[in-house]
mmCIF file of C-alpha atoms in Angstrom:
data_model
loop_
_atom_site.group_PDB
_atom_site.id
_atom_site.type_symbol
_atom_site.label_atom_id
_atom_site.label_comp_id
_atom_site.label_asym_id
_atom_site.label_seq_id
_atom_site.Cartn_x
_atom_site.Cartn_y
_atom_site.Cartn_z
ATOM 1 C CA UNK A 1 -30.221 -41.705 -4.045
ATOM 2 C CA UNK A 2 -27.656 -40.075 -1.140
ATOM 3 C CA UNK A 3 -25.957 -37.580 -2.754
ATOM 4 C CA UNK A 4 -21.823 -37.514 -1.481
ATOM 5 C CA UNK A 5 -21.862 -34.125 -2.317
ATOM 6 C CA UNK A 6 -20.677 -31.795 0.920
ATOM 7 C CA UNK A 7 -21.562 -28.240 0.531
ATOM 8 C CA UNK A 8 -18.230 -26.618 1.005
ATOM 9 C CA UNK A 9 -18.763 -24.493 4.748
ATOM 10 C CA UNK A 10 -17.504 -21.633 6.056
ATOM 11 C CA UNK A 11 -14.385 -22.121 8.038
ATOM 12 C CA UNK A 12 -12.956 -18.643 8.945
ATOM 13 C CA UNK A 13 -15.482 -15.657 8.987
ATOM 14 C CA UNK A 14 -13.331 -12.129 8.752
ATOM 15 C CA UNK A 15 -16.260 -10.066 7.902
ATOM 16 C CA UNK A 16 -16.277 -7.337 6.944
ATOM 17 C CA UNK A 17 -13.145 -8.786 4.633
ATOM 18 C CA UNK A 18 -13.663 -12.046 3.638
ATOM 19 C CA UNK A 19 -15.089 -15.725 3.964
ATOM 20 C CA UNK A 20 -12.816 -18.797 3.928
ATOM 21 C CA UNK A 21 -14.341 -21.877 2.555
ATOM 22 C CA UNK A 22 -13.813 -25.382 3.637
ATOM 23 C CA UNK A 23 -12.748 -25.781 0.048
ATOM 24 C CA UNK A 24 -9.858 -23.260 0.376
ATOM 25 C CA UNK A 25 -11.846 -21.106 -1.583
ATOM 26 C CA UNK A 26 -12.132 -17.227 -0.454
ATOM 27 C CA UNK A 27 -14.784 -14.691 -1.090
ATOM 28 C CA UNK A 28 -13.851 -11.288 -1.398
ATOM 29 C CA UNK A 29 -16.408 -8.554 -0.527
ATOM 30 C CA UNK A 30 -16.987 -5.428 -2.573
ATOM 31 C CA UNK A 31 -14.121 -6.657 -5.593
ATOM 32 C CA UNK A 32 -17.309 -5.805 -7.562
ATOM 33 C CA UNK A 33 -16.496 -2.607 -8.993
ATOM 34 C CA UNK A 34 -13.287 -2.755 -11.522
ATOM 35 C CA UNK A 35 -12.019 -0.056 -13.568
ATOM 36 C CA UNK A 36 -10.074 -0.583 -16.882
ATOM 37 C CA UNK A 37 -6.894 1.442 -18.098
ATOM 38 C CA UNK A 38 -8.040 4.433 -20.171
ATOM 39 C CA UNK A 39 -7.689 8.079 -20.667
ATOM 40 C CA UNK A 40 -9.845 9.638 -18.062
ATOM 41 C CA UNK A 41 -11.434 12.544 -19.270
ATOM 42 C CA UNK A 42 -11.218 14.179 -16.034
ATOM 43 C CA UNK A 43 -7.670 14.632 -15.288
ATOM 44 C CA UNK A 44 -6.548 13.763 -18.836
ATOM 45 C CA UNK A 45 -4.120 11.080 -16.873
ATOM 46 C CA UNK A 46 -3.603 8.002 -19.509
ATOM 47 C CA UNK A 47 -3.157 4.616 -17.693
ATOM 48 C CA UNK A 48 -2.593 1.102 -19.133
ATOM 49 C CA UNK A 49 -1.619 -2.497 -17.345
ATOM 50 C CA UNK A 50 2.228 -3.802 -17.886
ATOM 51 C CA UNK A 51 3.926 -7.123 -17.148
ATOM 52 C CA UNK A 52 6.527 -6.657 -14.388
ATOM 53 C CA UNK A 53 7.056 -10.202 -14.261
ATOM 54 C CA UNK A 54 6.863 -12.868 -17.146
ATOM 55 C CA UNK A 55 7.564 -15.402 -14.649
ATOM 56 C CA UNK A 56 5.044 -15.093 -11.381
ATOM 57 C CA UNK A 57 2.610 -13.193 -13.585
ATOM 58 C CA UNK A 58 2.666 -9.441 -11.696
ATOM 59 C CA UNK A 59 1.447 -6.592 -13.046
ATOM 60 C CA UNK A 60 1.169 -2.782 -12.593
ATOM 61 C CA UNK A 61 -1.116 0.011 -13.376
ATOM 62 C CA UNK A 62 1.260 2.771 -15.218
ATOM 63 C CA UNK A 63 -0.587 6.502 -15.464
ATOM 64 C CA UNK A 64 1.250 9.131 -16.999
ATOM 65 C CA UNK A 65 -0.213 12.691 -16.716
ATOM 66 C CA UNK A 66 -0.467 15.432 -19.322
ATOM 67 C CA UNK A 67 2.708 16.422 -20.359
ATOM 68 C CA UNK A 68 3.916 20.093 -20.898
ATOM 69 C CA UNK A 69 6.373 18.546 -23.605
ATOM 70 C CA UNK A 70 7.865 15.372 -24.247
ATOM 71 C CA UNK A 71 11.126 15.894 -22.454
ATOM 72 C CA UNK A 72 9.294 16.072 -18.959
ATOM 73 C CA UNK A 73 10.633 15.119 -16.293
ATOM 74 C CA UNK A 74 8.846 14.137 -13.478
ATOM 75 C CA UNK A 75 9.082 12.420 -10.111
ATOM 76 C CA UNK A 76 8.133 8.380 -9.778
ATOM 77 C CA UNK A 77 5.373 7.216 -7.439
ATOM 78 C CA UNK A 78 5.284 3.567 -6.752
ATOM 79 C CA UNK A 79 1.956 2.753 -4.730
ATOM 80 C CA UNK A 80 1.023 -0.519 -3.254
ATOM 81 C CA UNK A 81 -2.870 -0.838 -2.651
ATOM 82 C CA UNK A 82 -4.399 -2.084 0.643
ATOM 83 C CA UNK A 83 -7.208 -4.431 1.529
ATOM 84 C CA UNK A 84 -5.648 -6.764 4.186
ATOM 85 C CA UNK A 85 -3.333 -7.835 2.065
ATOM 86 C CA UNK A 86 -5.493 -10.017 0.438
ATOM 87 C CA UNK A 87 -8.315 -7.888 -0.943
ATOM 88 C CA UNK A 88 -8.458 -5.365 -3.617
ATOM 89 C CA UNK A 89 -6.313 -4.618 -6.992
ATOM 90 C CA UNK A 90 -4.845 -1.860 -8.825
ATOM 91 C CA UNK A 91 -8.171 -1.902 -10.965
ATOM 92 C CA UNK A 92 -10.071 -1.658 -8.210
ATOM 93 C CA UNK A 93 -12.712 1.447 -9.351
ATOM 94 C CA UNK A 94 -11.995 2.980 -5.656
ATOM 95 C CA UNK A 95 -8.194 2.755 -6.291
ATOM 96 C CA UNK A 96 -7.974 3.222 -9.609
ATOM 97 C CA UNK A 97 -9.944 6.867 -9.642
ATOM 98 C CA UNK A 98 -7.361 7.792 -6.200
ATOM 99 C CA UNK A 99 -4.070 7.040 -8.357
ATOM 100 C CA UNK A 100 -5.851 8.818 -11.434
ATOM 101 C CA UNK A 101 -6.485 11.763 -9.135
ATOM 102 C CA UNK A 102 -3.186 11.797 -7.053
ATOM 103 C CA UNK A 103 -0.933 11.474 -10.424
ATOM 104 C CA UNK A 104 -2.675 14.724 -11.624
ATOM 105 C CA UNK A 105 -2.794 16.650 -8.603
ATOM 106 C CA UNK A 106 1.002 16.109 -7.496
ATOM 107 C CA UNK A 107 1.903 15.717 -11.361
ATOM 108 C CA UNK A 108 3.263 12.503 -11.231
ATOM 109 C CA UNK A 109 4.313 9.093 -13.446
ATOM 110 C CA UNK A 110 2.347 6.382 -10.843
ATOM 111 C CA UNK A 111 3.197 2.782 -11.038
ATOM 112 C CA UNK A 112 0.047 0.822 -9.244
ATOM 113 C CA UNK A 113 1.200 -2.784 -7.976
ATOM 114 C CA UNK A 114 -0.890 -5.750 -8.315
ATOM 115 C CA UNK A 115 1.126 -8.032 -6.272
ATOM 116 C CA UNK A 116 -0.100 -11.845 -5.356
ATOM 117 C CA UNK A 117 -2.525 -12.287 -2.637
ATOM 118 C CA UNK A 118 -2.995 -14.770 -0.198
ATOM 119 C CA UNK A 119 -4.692 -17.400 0.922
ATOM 120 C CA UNK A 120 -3.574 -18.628 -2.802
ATOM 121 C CA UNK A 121 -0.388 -16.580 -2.160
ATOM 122 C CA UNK A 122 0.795 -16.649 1.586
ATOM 123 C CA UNK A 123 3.313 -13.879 2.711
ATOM 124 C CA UNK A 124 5.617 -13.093 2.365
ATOM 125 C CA UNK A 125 4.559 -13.272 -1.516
ATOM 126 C CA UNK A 126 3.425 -9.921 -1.653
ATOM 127 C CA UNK A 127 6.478 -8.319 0.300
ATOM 128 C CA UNK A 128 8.905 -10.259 -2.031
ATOM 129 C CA UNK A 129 5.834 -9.209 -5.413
ATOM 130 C CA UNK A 130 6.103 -5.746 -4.054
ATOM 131 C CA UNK A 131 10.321 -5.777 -4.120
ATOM 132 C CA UNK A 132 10.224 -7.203 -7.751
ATOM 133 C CA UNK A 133 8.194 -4.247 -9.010
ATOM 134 C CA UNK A 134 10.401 -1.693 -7.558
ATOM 135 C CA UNK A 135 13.245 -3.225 -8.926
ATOM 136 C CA UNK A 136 11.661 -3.141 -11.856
ATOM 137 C CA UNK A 137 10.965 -0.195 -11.913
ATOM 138 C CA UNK A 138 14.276 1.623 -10.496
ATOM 139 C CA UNK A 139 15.497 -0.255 -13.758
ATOM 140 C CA UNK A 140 13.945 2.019 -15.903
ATOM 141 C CA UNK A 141 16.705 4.982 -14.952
ATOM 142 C CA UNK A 142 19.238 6.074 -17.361
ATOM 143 C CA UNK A 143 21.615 3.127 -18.467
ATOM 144 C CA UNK A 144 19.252 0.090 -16.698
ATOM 145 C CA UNK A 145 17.745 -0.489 -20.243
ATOM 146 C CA UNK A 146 13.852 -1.103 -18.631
ATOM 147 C CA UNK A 147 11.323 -1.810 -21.311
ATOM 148 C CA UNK A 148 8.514 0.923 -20.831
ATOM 149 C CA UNK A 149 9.104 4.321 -22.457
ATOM 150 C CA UNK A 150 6.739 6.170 -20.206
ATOM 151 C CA UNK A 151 8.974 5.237 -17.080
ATOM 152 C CA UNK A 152 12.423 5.669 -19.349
ATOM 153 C CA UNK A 153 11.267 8.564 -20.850
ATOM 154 C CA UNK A 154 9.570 10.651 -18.231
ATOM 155 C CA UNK A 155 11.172 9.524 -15.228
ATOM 156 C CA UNK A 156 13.447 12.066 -12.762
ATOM 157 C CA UNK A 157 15.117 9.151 -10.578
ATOM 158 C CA UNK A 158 16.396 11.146 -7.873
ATOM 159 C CA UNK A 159 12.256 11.854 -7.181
ATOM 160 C CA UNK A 160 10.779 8.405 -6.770
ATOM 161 C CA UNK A 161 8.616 7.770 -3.426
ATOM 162 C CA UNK A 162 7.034 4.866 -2.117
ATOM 163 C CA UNK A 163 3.066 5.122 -0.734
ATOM 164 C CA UNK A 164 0.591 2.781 0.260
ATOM 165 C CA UNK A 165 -2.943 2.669 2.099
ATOM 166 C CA UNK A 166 -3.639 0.166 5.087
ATOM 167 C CA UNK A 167 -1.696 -3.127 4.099
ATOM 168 C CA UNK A 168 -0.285 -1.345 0.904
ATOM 169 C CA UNK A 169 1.528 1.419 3.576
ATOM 170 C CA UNK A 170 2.797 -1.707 5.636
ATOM 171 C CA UNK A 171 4.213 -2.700 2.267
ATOM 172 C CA UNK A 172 5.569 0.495 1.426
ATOM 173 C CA UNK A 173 7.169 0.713 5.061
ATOM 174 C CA UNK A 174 9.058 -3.041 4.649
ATOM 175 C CA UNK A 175 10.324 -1.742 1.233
ATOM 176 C CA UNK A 176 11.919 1.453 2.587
ATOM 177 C CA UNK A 177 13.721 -1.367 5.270
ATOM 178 C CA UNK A 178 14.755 -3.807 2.454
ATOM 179 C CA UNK A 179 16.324 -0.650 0.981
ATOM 180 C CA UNK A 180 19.086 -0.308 3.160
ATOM 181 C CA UNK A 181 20.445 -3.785 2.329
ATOM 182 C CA UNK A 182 21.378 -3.252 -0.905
ATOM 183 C CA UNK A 183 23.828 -0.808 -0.617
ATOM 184 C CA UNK A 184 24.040 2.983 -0.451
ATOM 185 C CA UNK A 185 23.051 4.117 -3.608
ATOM 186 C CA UNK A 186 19.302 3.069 -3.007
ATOM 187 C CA UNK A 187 17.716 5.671 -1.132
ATOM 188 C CA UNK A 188 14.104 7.085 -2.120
ATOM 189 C CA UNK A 189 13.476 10.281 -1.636
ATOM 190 C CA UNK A 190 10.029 9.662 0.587
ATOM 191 C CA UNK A 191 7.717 7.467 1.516
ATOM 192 C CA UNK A 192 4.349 7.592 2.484
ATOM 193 C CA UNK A 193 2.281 5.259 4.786
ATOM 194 C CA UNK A 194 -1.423 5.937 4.404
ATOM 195 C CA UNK A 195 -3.512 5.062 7.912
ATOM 196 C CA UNK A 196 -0.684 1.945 7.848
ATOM 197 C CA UNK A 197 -1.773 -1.503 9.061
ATOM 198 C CA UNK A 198 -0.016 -2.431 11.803
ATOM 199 C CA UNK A 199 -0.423 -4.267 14.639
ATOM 200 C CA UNK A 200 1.428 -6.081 18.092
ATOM 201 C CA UNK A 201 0.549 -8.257 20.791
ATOM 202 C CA UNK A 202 -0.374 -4.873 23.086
ATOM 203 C CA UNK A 203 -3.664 -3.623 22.907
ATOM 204 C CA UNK A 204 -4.008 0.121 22.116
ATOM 205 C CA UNK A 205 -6.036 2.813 23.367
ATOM 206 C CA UNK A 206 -7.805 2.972 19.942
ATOM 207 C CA UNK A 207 -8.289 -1.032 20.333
ATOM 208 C CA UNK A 208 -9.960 -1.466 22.992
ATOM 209 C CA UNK A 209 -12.790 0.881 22.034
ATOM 210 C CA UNK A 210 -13.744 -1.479 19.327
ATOM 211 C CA UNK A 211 -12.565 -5.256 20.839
ATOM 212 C CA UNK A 212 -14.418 -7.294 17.979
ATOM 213 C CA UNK A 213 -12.944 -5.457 15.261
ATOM 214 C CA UNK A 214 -9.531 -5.502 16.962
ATOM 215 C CA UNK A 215 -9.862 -9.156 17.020
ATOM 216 C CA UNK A 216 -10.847 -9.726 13.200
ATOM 217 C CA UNK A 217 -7.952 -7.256 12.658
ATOM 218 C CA UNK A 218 -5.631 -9.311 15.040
ATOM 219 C CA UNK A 219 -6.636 -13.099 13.203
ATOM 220 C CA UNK A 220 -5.923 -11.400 10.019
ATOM 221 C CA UNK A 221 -2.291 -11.305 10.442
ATOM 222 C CA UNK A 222 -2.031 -15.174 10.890
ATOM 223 C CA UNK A 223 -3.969 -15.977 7.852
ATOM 224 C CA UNK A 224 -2.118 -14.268 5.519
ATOM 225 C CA UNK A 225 0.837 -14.734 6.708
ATOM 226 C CA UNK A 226 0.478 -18.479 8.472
ATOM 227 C CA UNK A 227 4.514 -19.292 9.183
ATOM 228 C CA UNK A 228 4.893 -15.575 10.558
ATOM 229 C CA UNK A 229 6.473 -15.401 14.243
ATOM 230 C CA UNK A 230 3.008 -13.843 15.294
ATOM 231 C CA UNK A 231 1.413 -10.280 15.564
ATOM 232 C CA UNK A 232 4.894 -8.642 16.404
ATOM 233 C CA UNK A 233 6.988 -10.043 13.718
ATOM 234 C CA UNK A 234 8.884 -6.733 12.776
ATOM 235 C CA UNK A 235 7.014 -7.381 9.229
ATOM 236 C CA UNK A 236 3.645 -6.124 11.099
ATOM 237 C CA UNK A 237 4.934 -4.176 14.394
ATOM 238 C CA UNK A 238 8.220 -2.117 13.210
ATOM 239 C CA UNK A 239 8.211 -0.649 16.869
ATOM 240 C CA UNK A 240 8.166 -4.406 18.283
ATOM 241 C CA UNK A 241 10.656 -5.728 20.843
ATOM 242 C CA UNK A 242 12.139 -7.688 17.637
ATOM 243 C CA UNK A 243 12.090 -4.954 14.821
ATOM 244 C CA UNK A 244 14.763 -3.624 13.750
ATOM 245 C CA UNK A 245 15.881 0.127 14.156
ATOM 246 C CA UNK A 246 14.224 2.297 12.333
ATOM 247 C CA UNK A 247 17.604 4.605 11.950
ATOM 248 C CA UNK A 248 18.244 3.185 9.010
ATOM 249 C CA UNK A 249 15.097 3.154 6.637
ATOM 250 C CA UNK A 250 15.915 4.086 3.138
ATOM 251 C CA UNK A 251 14.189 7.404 2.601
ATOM 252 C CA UNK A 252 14.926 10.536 2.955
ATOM 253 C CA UNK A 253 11.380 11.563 4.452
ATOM 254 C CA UNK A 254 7.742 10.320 5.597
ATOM 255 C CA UNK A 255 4.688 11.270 5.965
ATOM 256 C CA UNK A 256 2.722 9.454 8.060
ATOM 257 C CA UNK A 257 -1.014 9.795 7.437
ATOM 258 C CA UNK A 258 -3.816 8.775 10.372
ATOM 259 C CA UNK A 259 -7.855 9.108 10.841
ATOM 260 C CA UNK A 260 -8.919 10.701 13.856
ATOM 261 C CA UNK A 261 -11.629 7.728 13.671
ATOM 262 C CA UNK A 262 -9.133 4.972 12.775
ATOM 263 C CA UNK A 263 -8.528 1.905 15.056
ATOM 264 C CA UNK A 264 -5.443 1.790 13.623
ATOM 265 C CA UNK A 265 -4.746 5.022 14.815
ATOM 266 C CA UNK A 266 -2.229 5.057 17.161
ATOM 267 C CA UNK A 267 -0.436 2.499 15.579
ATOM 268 C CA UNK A 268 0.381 4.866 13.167
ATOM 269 C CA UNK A 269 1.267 7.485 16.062
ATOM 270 C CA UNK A 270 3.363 5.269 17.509
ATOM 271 C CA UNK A 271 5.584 4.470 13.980
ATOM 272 C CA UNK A 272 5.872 7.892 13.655
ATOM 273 C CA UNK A 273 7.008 8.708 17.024
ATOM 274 C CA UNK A 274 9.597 5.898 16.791
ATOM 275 C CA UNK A 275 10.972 7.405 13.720
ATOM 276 C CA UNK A 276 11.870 10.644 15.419
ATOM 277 C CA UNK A 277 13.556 8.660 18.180
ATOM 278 C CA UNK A 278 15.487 6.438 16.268
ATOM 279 C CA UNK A 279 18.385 8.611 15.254
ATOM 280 C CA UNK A 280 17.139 8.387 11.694
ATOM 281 C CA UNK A 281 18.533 11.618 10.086
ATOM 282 C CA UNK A 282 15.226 12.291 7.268
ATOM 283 C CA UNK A 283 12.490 14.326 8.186
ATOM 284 C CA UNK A 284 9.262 12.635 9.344
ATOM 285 C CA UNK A 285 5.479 14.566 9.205
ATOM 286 C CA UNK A 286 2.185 13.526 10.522
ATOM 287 C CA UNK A 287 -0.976 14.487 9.252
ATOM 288 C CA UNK A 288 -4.456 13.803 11.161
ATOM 289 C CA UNK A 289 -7.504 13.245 9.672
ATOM 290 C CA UNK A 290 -9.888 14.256 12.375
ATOM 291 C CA UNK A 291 -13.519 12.724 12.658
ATOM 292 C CA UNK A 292 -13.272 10.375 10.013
ATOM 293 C CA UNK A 293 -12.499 6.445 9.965
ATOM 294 C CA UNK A 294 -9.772 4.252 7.780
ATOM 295 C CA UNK A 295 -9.224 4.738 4.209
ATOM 296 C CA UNK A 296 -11.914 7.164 4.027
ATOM 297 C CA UNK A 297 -10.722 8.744 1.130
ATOM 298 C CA UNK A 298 -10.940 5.972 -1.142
ATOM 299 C CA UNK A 299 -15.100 6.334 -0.284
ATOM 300 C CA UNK A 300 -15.578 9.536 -1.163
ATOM 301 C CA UNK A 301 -12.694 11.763 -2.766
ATOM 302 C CA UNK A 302 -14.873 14.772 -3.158
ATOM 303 C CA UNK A 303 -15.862 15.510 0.877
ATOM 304 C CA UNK A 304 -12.894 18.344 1.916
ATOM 305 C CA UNK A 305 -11.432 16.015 4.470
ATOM 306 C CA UNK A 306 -10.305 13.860 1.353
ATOM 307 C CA UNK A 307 -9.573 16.738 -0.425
ATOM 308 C CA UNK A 308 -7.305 18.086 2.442
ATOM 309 C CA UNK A 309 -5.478 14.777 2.771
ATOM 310 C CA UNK A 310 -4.918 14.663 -1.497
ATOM 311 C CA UNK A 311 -3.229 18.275 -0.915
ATOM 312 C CA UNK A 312 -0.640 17.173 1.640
ATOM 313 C CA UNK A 313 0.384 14.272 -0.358
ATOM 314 C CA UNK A 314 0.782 15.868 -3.099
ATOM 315 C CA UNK A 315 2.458 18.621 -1.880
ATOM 316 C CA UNK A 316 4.925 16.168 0.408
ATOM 317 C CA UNK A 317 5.760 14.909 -3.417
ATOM 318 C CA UNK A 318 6.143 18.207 -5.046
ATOM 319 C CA UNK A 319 8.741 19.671 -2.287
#
């Protein structure tokens, strides 16, 4: 008997991300390792997984620290994880412990997003996910009637800062943008872009050391985001001939976060440098992580370049 059965193929290889299938099927590497919400017995930060949406089915990751009594107060930091866009979740183990650790370092409320992901989810999904959830969240302050006490109760809304690693400080970025649209009122008081993925039709410095990662890197873009312009749509180059200014992102400050090892390091140079010579009026910081390569400090939090980097953001969200 000839069977009709096709094994499904591989039809797009972005290792070391992901396979596409010729069924439209995706495998995810290292999504292996998932972490519940609990009470971690390290920091004694509680977390636990909220509905932000009834309606596309979005969650977040909520972790409220120890509290020195139950009328604190305390600045709001709304994270958006990376994993190009299409990888990774707010229970990821990696990203999970790094939120657990940041919210009691920089004594924090932390609201993790698990937006949509393509290829089930094209972008701009996750941009418009990601927009939903701070909404949501801003609705929480005094008056907006939003449904979780830990956000309502413990809250300061004239502290809340947007951060993001890789894809999740792209995010983070094009939410600080979408800011300014909606009148004056919304402006958030930093925002933090963690070795950001971004990219252009140039080729960097930092590129062209590595050329076959650079051009994994550069397909990416078009996959998850297949109707885009191409690689500098403002929504992945912000210092592209078509972005718009940067004069008039909604923050008060950033911190902009590179590895000295990074091939997305200048990119990040680069954003920060065109925020100082935008006419923006906030305050913009870099910090380099020398000798070390992207997202390292969701591999190991304990080595003392990780531990350096957790200091500076938490003390960029205690000023």
């Amino acid at each position: 008997m000839v069977s009709t059965h096709q094994e499904k193929q591989v039809v797009e290889d972005l290792s070391p991300f992901f396979l596409l299938y010729s069924d439209g099927t995706i495998s995810r590497f290292g999504e292996d390792l998932v972490s519940p919400p609990s009470l971690d017995p390290l920091t004694g930060v509680t977390s636990k997984d909220v509905i932000v949406s009834s309606d596309t089915g979005v969650i977040a990751r909520l972790y409220l620290p120890k509290l020195s009594s139950p009328q604190t107060k305390l600045p709001l930091f709304i994270f958006f994880h990376g994993g190009a866009f299409c990888m990774w979740r707010p229970s990821s183990t990696a990203y999970h412990q790094y939120i657990n650790s940041l919210t009691s370092q920089a004594n924090v409320v932390a609201v993790s997003i698990d937006y949509r992901r393509p290829p089930e989810h094209p972008l701009p999904t996750a941009y418009d996910d990601s927009w939903d959830a701070v909404k949501w969240a801003l609705s929480h302050a005094e008056g907006g009637g939003g449904p979780d006490a830990w956000l309502s109760d413990h809250v300061d809304f004239d502290k809340v800062y947007l951060a993001g690693d890789s894809a999740g400080a792209n995010i983070a970025h094009n939410m600080a943008m979408r800011a300014r649209g909606v009148g004056k009122d919304l402006k958030f008081e930093g925002v933090v872009v963690l070795h950001p993925y971004f990219w252009g039709t140039d080729v960097t410095e930092a590129e062209a050391e590595d050329p076959s990662l650079a051009s994994v890197i550069g397909r990416i873009w078009k996959f998850v985001h297949p109707t885009s312009v191409g690689n500098d749509d403002p929504l992945i180059n912000p210092v592209g001939p078509d972005a718009p200014s940067l004069s008039g992102i909604g923050c008060r400050r950033v911190l902009v976060c590179v590895a000295g090892k990074d091939l997305l390091r200048d990119r990040g140079r680069r954003y920060y440098e065109a925020l100082i010579g935008s006419g923006w009026d906030g305050e913009v910081e870099l910090w380099v992580s020398e000798g070390v390569g992207h997202c390292f400090f969701l591999m190991d939090g304990t080595s003392e370049s990780s531990k350096d980097l957790m200091a500076r953001v938490a003390g960029f969200l205690g000023r």
